[in-house]
Amino acid sequence: EPEVTQTPSHQVTQMGQEVILRCVPISNHLYFYWYRQILGQKVEFLVSFYNNEISEKSEIFDDQFSVERPDGSNFTLKIRSTKLEDSAMYFCASKGVMRDTEAFFGQGTRLTVV
Amino acid sequence: AQKVTQAQTEISVVEKEDVTLDCVYETRDTTYYLFWYKQPPSGELVFLIRRNSFDEQNEISGRYSWNFQKSTSSFNFTITASQVVDSAVYFCALIDDNLFFGTGTRLTVIP
């Protein structure tokens, strides 16, 4: 069964450091997403990506965040200067062409900023 | 504006009881899609079901059933004869332009 893979599963970083969270979406999918979930809270939309550009982003996705699809297979989320409040689980998801197709989620990367 | 509302933050039931998780959504689109996801304690998001706006037929899958009513913009999820392994956070979600999640309902099934 196809799956979305995320690496690393857990990352600890010092405040102010840059982190890159990596995702490999399902190969024939065209829509890609990043979500964030602060421990015990709701899943929050960060950004959607289609046709090699951001299609929508939330208020959370400020200038500290960026996304890239550098090589046609990976989909990365970069946080330039991490803050304590960036500590969360970050989920990557991908979806096929049709609107009603299931969004497949990765297992998540738990980011801990210390 | 809140697209998906799950009014129940936490529910506790005793094993073997039935439980219904409520979901109310808001969209101006005539074509949209609704989902339920389960998040067990291990943290991953597990897809349970999707339903498109043209199909109001209720669905049953084992102990799970879903009641979609466009008239009340609701897409409720019932677990029959709950089990301890059902303990998780359950998220309702809507796709119109993007995928929007509700705030989740934490279900605890007590042995």
mmCIF file of C-alpha atoms in Angstrom:
data_model
loop_
_atom_site.group_PDB
_atom_site.id
_atom_site.type_symbol
_atom_site.label_atom_id
_atom_site.label_comp_id
_atom_site.label_asym_id
_atom_site.label_seq_id
_atom_site.Cartn_x
_atom_site.Cartn_y
_atom_site.Cartn_z
ATOM 1 C CA GLU A 1 0.000 0.000 0.000
ATOM 2 C CA PRO A 2 1.334 3.456 -0.859
ATOM 3 C CA GLU A 3 2.394 5.611 2.033
ATOM 4 C CA VAL A 4 3.764 9.017 2.861
ATOM 5 C CA THR A 5 7.028 8.878 4.738
ATOM 6 C CA GLN A 6 8.437 11.559 6.991
ATOM 7 C CA THR A 7 11.908 11.926 8.398
ATOM 8 C CA PRO A 8 13.078 12.260 11.039
ATOM 9 C CA SER A 9 10.458 10.862 13.377
ATOM 10 C CA HIS A 10 11.730 13.039 16.190
ATOM 11 C CA GLN A 11 13.992 16.054 16.079
ATOM 12 C CA VAL A 12 15.322 18.065 18.967
ATOM 13 C CA THR A 13 16.781 21.456 18.172
ATOM 14 C CA GLN A 14 17.943 24.523 20.013
ATOM 15 C CA MET A 15 15.945 27.698 19.845
ATOM 16 C CA GLY A 16 17.094 29.860 16.966
ATOM 17 C CA GLN A 17 18.340 26.964 14.869
ATOM 18 C CA GLU A 18 17.038 26.117 11.436
ATOM 19 C CA VAL A 19 15.298 22.808 10.907
ATOM 20 C CA ILE A 20 14.193 21.007 7.780
ATOM 21 C CA LEU A 21 11.441 18.444 8.005
ATOM 22 C CA ARG A 22 11.321 16.003 5.137
ATOM 23 C CA CYS A 23 8.447 14.239 3.490
ATOM 24 C CA VAL A 24 8.197 11.839 0.588
ATOM 25 C CA PRO A 25 4.629 12.000 -0.736
ATOM 26 C CA ILE A 26 2.986 9.271 -2.740
ATOM 27 C CA SER A 27 4.531 9.323 -6.171
ATOM 28 C CA ASN A 28 1.558 10.182 -8.387
ATOM 29 C CA HIS A 29 -0.017 12.675 -6.008
ATOM 30 C CA LEU A 30 -0.175 16.339 -6.933
ATOM 31 C CA TYR A 31 -1.376 18.107 -3.789
ATOM 32 C CA PHE A 32 0.851 18.374 -0.768
ATOM 33 C CA TYR A 33 0.179 19.711 2.697
ATOM 34 C CA TRP A 34 1.851 20.462 5.976
ATOM 35 C CA TYR A 35 -0.093 20.458 9.223
ATOM 36 C CA ARG A 36 0.962 21.110 12.767
ATOM 37 C CA GLN A 37 -0.379 19.685 16.001
ATOM 38 C CA ILE A 38 0.766 21.126 19.284
ATOM 39 C CA LEU A 39 0.614 18.413 21.918
ATOM 40 C CA GLY A 40 -2.965 17.682 22.894
ATOM 41 C CA GLN A 41 -4.417 20.293 20.589
ATOM 42 C CA LYS A 42 -6.092 20.331 17.214
ATOM 43 C CA VAL A 43 -4.485 19.664 13.869
ATOM 44 C CA GLU A 44 -3.747 23.033 12.286
ATOM 45 C CA PHE A 45 -3.322 23.698 8.601
ATOM 46 C CA LEU A 46 -0.043 25.322 7.645
ATOM 47 C CA VAL A 47 0.292 25.274 3.876
ATOM 48 C CA SER A 48 -0.834 23.563 0.703
ATOM 49 C CA PHE A 49 1.313 23.140 -2.379
ATOM 50 C CA TYR A 50 0.290 22.385 -5.942
ATOM 51 C CA ASN A 51 2.014 22.708 -9.285
ATOM 52 C CA ASN A 52 5.283 23.698 -7.640
ATOM 53 C CA GLU A 53 3.896 26.613 -5.737
ATOM 54 C CA ILE A 54 2.054 27.445 -2.561
ATOM 55 C CA SER A 55 -1.691 27.420 -3.198
ATOM 56 C CA GLU A 56 -2.775 28.454 0.267
ATOM 57 C CA LYS A 57 -1.196 29.174 3.616
ATOM 58 C CA SER A 58 -2.484 29.901 7.079
ATOM 59 C CA GLU A 59 -1.617 32.734 9.455
ATOM 60 C CA ILE A 60 0.752 30.390 11.235
ATOM 61 C CA PHE A 61 2.855 30.054 8.088
ATOM 62 C CA ASP A 62 4.813 33.272 8.443
ATOM 63 C CA ASP A 63 8.174 34.298 7.014
ATOM 64 C CA GLN A 64 9.956 31.829 9.263
ATOM 65 C CA PHE A 65 8.446 28.966 7.295
ATOM 66 C CA SER A 66 9.111 27.847 3.757
ATOM 67 C CA VAL A 67 8.344 24.793 1.673
ATOM 68 C CA GLU A 68 10.122 23.224 -1.246
ATOM 69 C CA ARG A 69 9.828 20.335 -3.592
ATOM 70 C CA PRO A 70 13.482 20.252 -4.541
ATOM 71 C CA ASP A 71 13.703 17.122 -6.629
ATOM 72 C CA GLY A 72 10.256 15.960 -7.632
ATOM 73 C CA SER A 73 9.983 13.441 -4.831
ATOM 74 C CA ASN A 74 10.738 15.201 -1.553
ATOM 75 C CA PHE A 75 8.562 17.889 -0.001
ATOM 76 C CA THR A 76 10.275 19.830 2.738
ATOM 77 C CA LEU A 77 9.229 22.259 5.431
ATOM 78 C CA LYS A 78 11.925 24.614 6.676
ATOM 79 C CA ILE A 79 11.711 26.639 9.838
ATOM 80 C CA ARG A 80 14.440 29.257 9.711
ATOM 81 C CA SER A 81 14.819 30.258 13.341
ATOM 82 C CA THR A 82 12.929 27.956 15.629
ATOM 83 C CA LYS A 83 11.044 29.199 18.659
ATOM 84 C CA LEU A 84 9.912 27.266 21.686
ATOM 85 C CA GLU A 85 6.333 27.486 20.480
ATOM 86 C CA ASP A 86 7.258 25.663 17.279
ATOM 87 C CA SER A 87 7.454 22.477 19.313
ATOM 88 C CA ALA A 88 4.760 20.257 17.858
ATOM 89 C CA MET A 89 4.042 17.250 15.714
ATOM 90 C CA TYR A 90 4.270 18.141 12.051
ATOM 91 C CA PHE A 91 2.297 16.074 9.579
ATOM 92 C CA CYS A 92 2.834 15.934 5.864
ATOM 93 C CA ALA A 93 -0.011 14.810 3.615
ATOM 94 C CA SER A 94 -0.494 14.247 -0.071
ATOM 95 C CA LYS A 95 -3.543 13.825 -2.231
ATOM 96 C CA GLY A 96 -4.302 12.756 -5.745
ATOM 97 C CA VAL A 97 -5.965 14.759 -8.471
ATOM 98 C CA MET A 98 -9.597 14.182 -7.625
ATOM 99 C CA ARG A 99 -11.016 16.355 -4.874
ATOM 100 C CA ASP A 100 -12.536 13.542 -2.937
ATOM 101 C CA THR A 101 -9.542 11.295 -2.818
ATOM 102 C CA GLU A 102 -8.229 10.437 0.554
ATOM 103 C CA ALA A 103 -5.440 12.563 1.907
ATOM 104 C CA PHE A 104 -2.652 10.243 2.970
ATOM 105 C CA PHE A 105 -0.751 11.353 6.026
ATOM 106 C CA GLY A 106 2.764 10.593 7.071
ATOM 107 C CA GLN A 107 3.516 9.347 10.542
ATOM 108 C CA GLY A 108 4.570 12.812 11.623
ATOM 109 C CA THR A 109 7.760 14.419 12.865
ATOM 110 C CA ARG A 110 7.825 15.425 16.481
ATOM 111 C CA LEU A 111 9.818 18.638 16.751
ATOM 112 C CA THR A 112 11.079 19.654 20.165
ATOM 113 C CA VAL A 113 12.661 23.074 20.498
ATOM 114 C CA VAL A 114 14.715 23.557 23.644
ATOM 115 C CA ALA B 1 -14.835 31.076 10.235
ATOM 116 C CA GLN B 2 -14.835 27.627 11.736
ATOM 117 C CA LYS B 3 -15.360 25.162 8.930
ATOM 118 C CA VAL B 4 -15.683 22.020 11.021
ATOM 119 C CA THR B 5 -17.045 21.925 14.553
ATOM 120 C CA GLN B 6 -16.707 19.015 16.917
ATOM 121 C CA ALA B 7 -18.490 20.230 20.003
ATOM 122 C CA GLN B 8 -17.528 17.255 22.145
ATOM 123 C CA THR B 9 -14.013 17.772 23.427
ATOM 124 C CA GLU B 10 -13.832 14.587 25.474
ATOM 125 C CA ILE B 11 -16.086 11.584 25.868
ATOM 126 C CA SER B 12 -15.702 8.630 28.208
ATOM 127 C CA VAL B 13 -17.698 5.447 27.863
ATOM 128 C CA VAL B 14 -17.562 2.046 29.417
ATOM 129 C CA GLU B 15 -16.501 -0.789 27.174
ATOM 130 C CA LYS B 16 -19.325 -2.244 25.061
ATOM 131 C CA GLU B 17 -21.357 0.946 25.162
ATOM 132 C CA ASP B 18 -22.248 2.676 21.912
ATOM 133 C CA VAL B 19 -20.916 6.181 21.367
ATOM 134 C CA THR B 20 -21.634 8.854 18.783
ATOM 135 C CA LEU B 21 -19.159 11.563 17.860
ATOM 136 C CA ASP B 22 -20.717 14.688 16.423
ATOM 137 C CA CYS B 23 -19.420 16.736 13.510
ATOM 138 C CA VAL B 24 -21.009 19.858 12.036
ATOM 139 C CA TYR B 25 -19.482 21.530 9.025
ATOM 140 C CA GLU B 26 -19.843 24.760 7.132
ATOM 141 C CA THR B 27 -19.212 25.335 3.453
ATOM 142 C CA ARG B 28 -20.653 27.349 0.596
ATOM 143 C CA ASP B 29 -19.618 24.806 -1.989
ATOM 144 C CA THR B 30 -22.200 22.446 -3.384
ATOM 145 C CA THR B 31 -19.489 19.870 -3.975
ATOM 146 C CA TYR B 32 -17.430 18.948 -0.972
ATOM 147 C CA TYR B 33 -16.053 15.950 0.818
ATOM 148 C CA LEU B 34 -16.063 14.878 4.427
ATOM 149 C CA PHE B 35 -13.664 12.610 6.261
ATOM 150 C CA TRP B 36 -13.098 11.038 9.625
ATOM 151 C CA TYR B 37 -9.601 10.344 10.912
ATOM 152 C CA LYS B 38 -8.490 8.523 14.019
ATOM 153 C CA GLN B 39 -5.412 9.523 15.997
ATOM 154 C CA PRO B 40 -4.420 6.802 18.456
ATOM 155 C CA PRO B 41 -2.015 7.505 21.342
ATOM 156 C CA SER B 42 0.903 6.717 19.039
ATOM 157 C CA GLY B 43 0.124 9.976 17.219
ATOM 158 C CA GLU B 44 -0.345 9.037 13.566
ATOM 159 C CA LEU B 45 -3.459 10.008 11.633
ATOM 160 C CA VAL B 46 -5.455 7.078 10.337
ATOM 161 C CA PHE B 47 -8.038 7.531 7.607
ATOM 162 C CA LEU B 48 -11.441 6.018 8.415
ATOM 163 C CA ILE B 49 -13.936 7.184 5.833
ATOM 164 C CA ARG B 50 -14.697 9.757 3.175
ATOM 165 C CA ARG B 51 -18.098 10.842 1.914
ATOM 166 C CA ASN B 52 -18.945 13.197 -0.930
ATOM 167 C CA SER B 53 -21.729 15.753 -0.764
ATOM 168 C CA PHE B 54 -23.895 13.939 -3.296
ATOM 169 C CA ASP B 55 -24.060 10.718 -1.388
ATOM 170 C CA GLU B 56 -26.171 10.914 1.749
ATOM 171 C CA GLN B 57 -26.428 7.182 2.126
ATOM 172 C CA ASN B 58 -25.335 6.114 5.564
ATOM 173 C CA GLU B 59 -22.466 3.687 5.780
ATOM 174 C CA ILE B 60 -21.660 0.861 8.109
ATOM 175 C CA SER B 61 -18.288 -0.804 8.399
ATOM 176 C CA GLY B 62 -18.135 -3.361 11.139
ATOM 177 C CA ARG B 63 -18.692 -1.571 14.430
ATOM 178 C CA TYR B 64 -18.405 1.835 12.760
ATOM 179 C CA SER B 65 -21.254 3.723 11.138
ATOM 180 C CA TRP B 66 -21.603 7.196 9.734
ATOM 181 C CA ASN B 67 -24.722 9.345 9.448
ATOM 182 C CA PHE B 68 -24.453 12.127 6.879
ATOM 183 C CA GLN B 69 -27.278 14.688 6.818
ATOM 184 C CA LYS B 70 -26.928 17.647 4.487
ATOM 185 C CA SER B 71 -30.027 19.300 5.920
ATOM 186 C CA THR B 72 -28.274 19.777 9.240
ATOM 187 C CA SER B 73 -24.705 19.888 7.845
ATOM 188 C CA SER B 74 -23.734 17.024 10.057
ATOM 189 C CA PHE B 75 -21.578 13.957 9.595
ATOM 190 C CA ASN B 76 -21.762 11.955 12.796
ATOM 191 C CA PHE B 77 -19.761 8.861 13.616
ATOM 192 C CA THR B 78 -21.036 6.037 15.798
ATOM 193 C CA ILE B 79 -18.992 3.239 17.313
ATOM 194 C CA THR B 80 -21.081 0.289 18.398
ATOM 195 C CA ALA B 81 -19.965 -1.929 21.269
ATOM 196 C CA SER B 82 -16.909 0.190 21.973
ATOM 197 C CA GLN B 83 -13.603 -1.406 22.836
ATOM 198 C CA VAL B 84 -10.582 -0.147 24.710
ATOM 199 C CA VAL B 85 -8.651 -0.032 21.421
ATOM 200 C CA ASP B 86 -11.104 2.581 20.193
ATOM 201 C CA SER B 87 -9.600 5.050 22.645
ATOM 202 C CA ALA B 88 -8.164 7.832 20.501
ATOM 203 C CA VAL B 89 -8.766 11.323 19.269
ATOM 204 C CA TYR B 90 -11.152 11.399 16.332
ATOM 205 C CA PHE B 91 -11.057 14.210 13.812
ATOM 206 C CA CYS B 92 -13.729 15.160 11.348
ATOM 207 C CA ALA B 93 -12.469 16.960 8.251
ATOM 208 C CA LEU B 94 -13.850 18.801 5.234
ATOM 209 C CA ILE B 95 -12.371 19.322 1.792
ATOM 210 C CA ASP B 96 -13.665 22.190 -0.268
ATOM 211 C CA ASP B 97 -10.607 24.156 -1.400
ATOM 212 C CA ASN B 98 -8.372 22.726 1.270
ATOM 213 C CA LEU B 99 -8.537 20.090 3.939
ATOM 214 C CA PHE B 100 -9.871 21.523 7.197
ATOM 215 C CA PHE B 101 -9.886 19.624 10.461
ATOM 216 C CA GLY B 102 -12.222 19.899 13.391
ATOM 217 C CA THR B 103 -10.731 20.297 16.824
ATOM 218 C CA GLY B 104 -11.107 16.613 17.577
ATOM 219 C CA THR B 105 -12.941 14.546 20.142
ATOM 220 C CA ARG B 106 -10.923 12.524 22.616
ATOM 221 C CA LEU B 107 -12.664 9.227 23.231
ATOM 222 C CA THR B 108 -11.722 7.162 26.246
ATOM 223 C CA VAL B 109 -13.138 3.673 26.523
ATOM 224 C CA ILE B 110 -12.960 2.393 30.062
ATOM 225 C CA PRO B 111 -12.559 -1.363 30.564
#
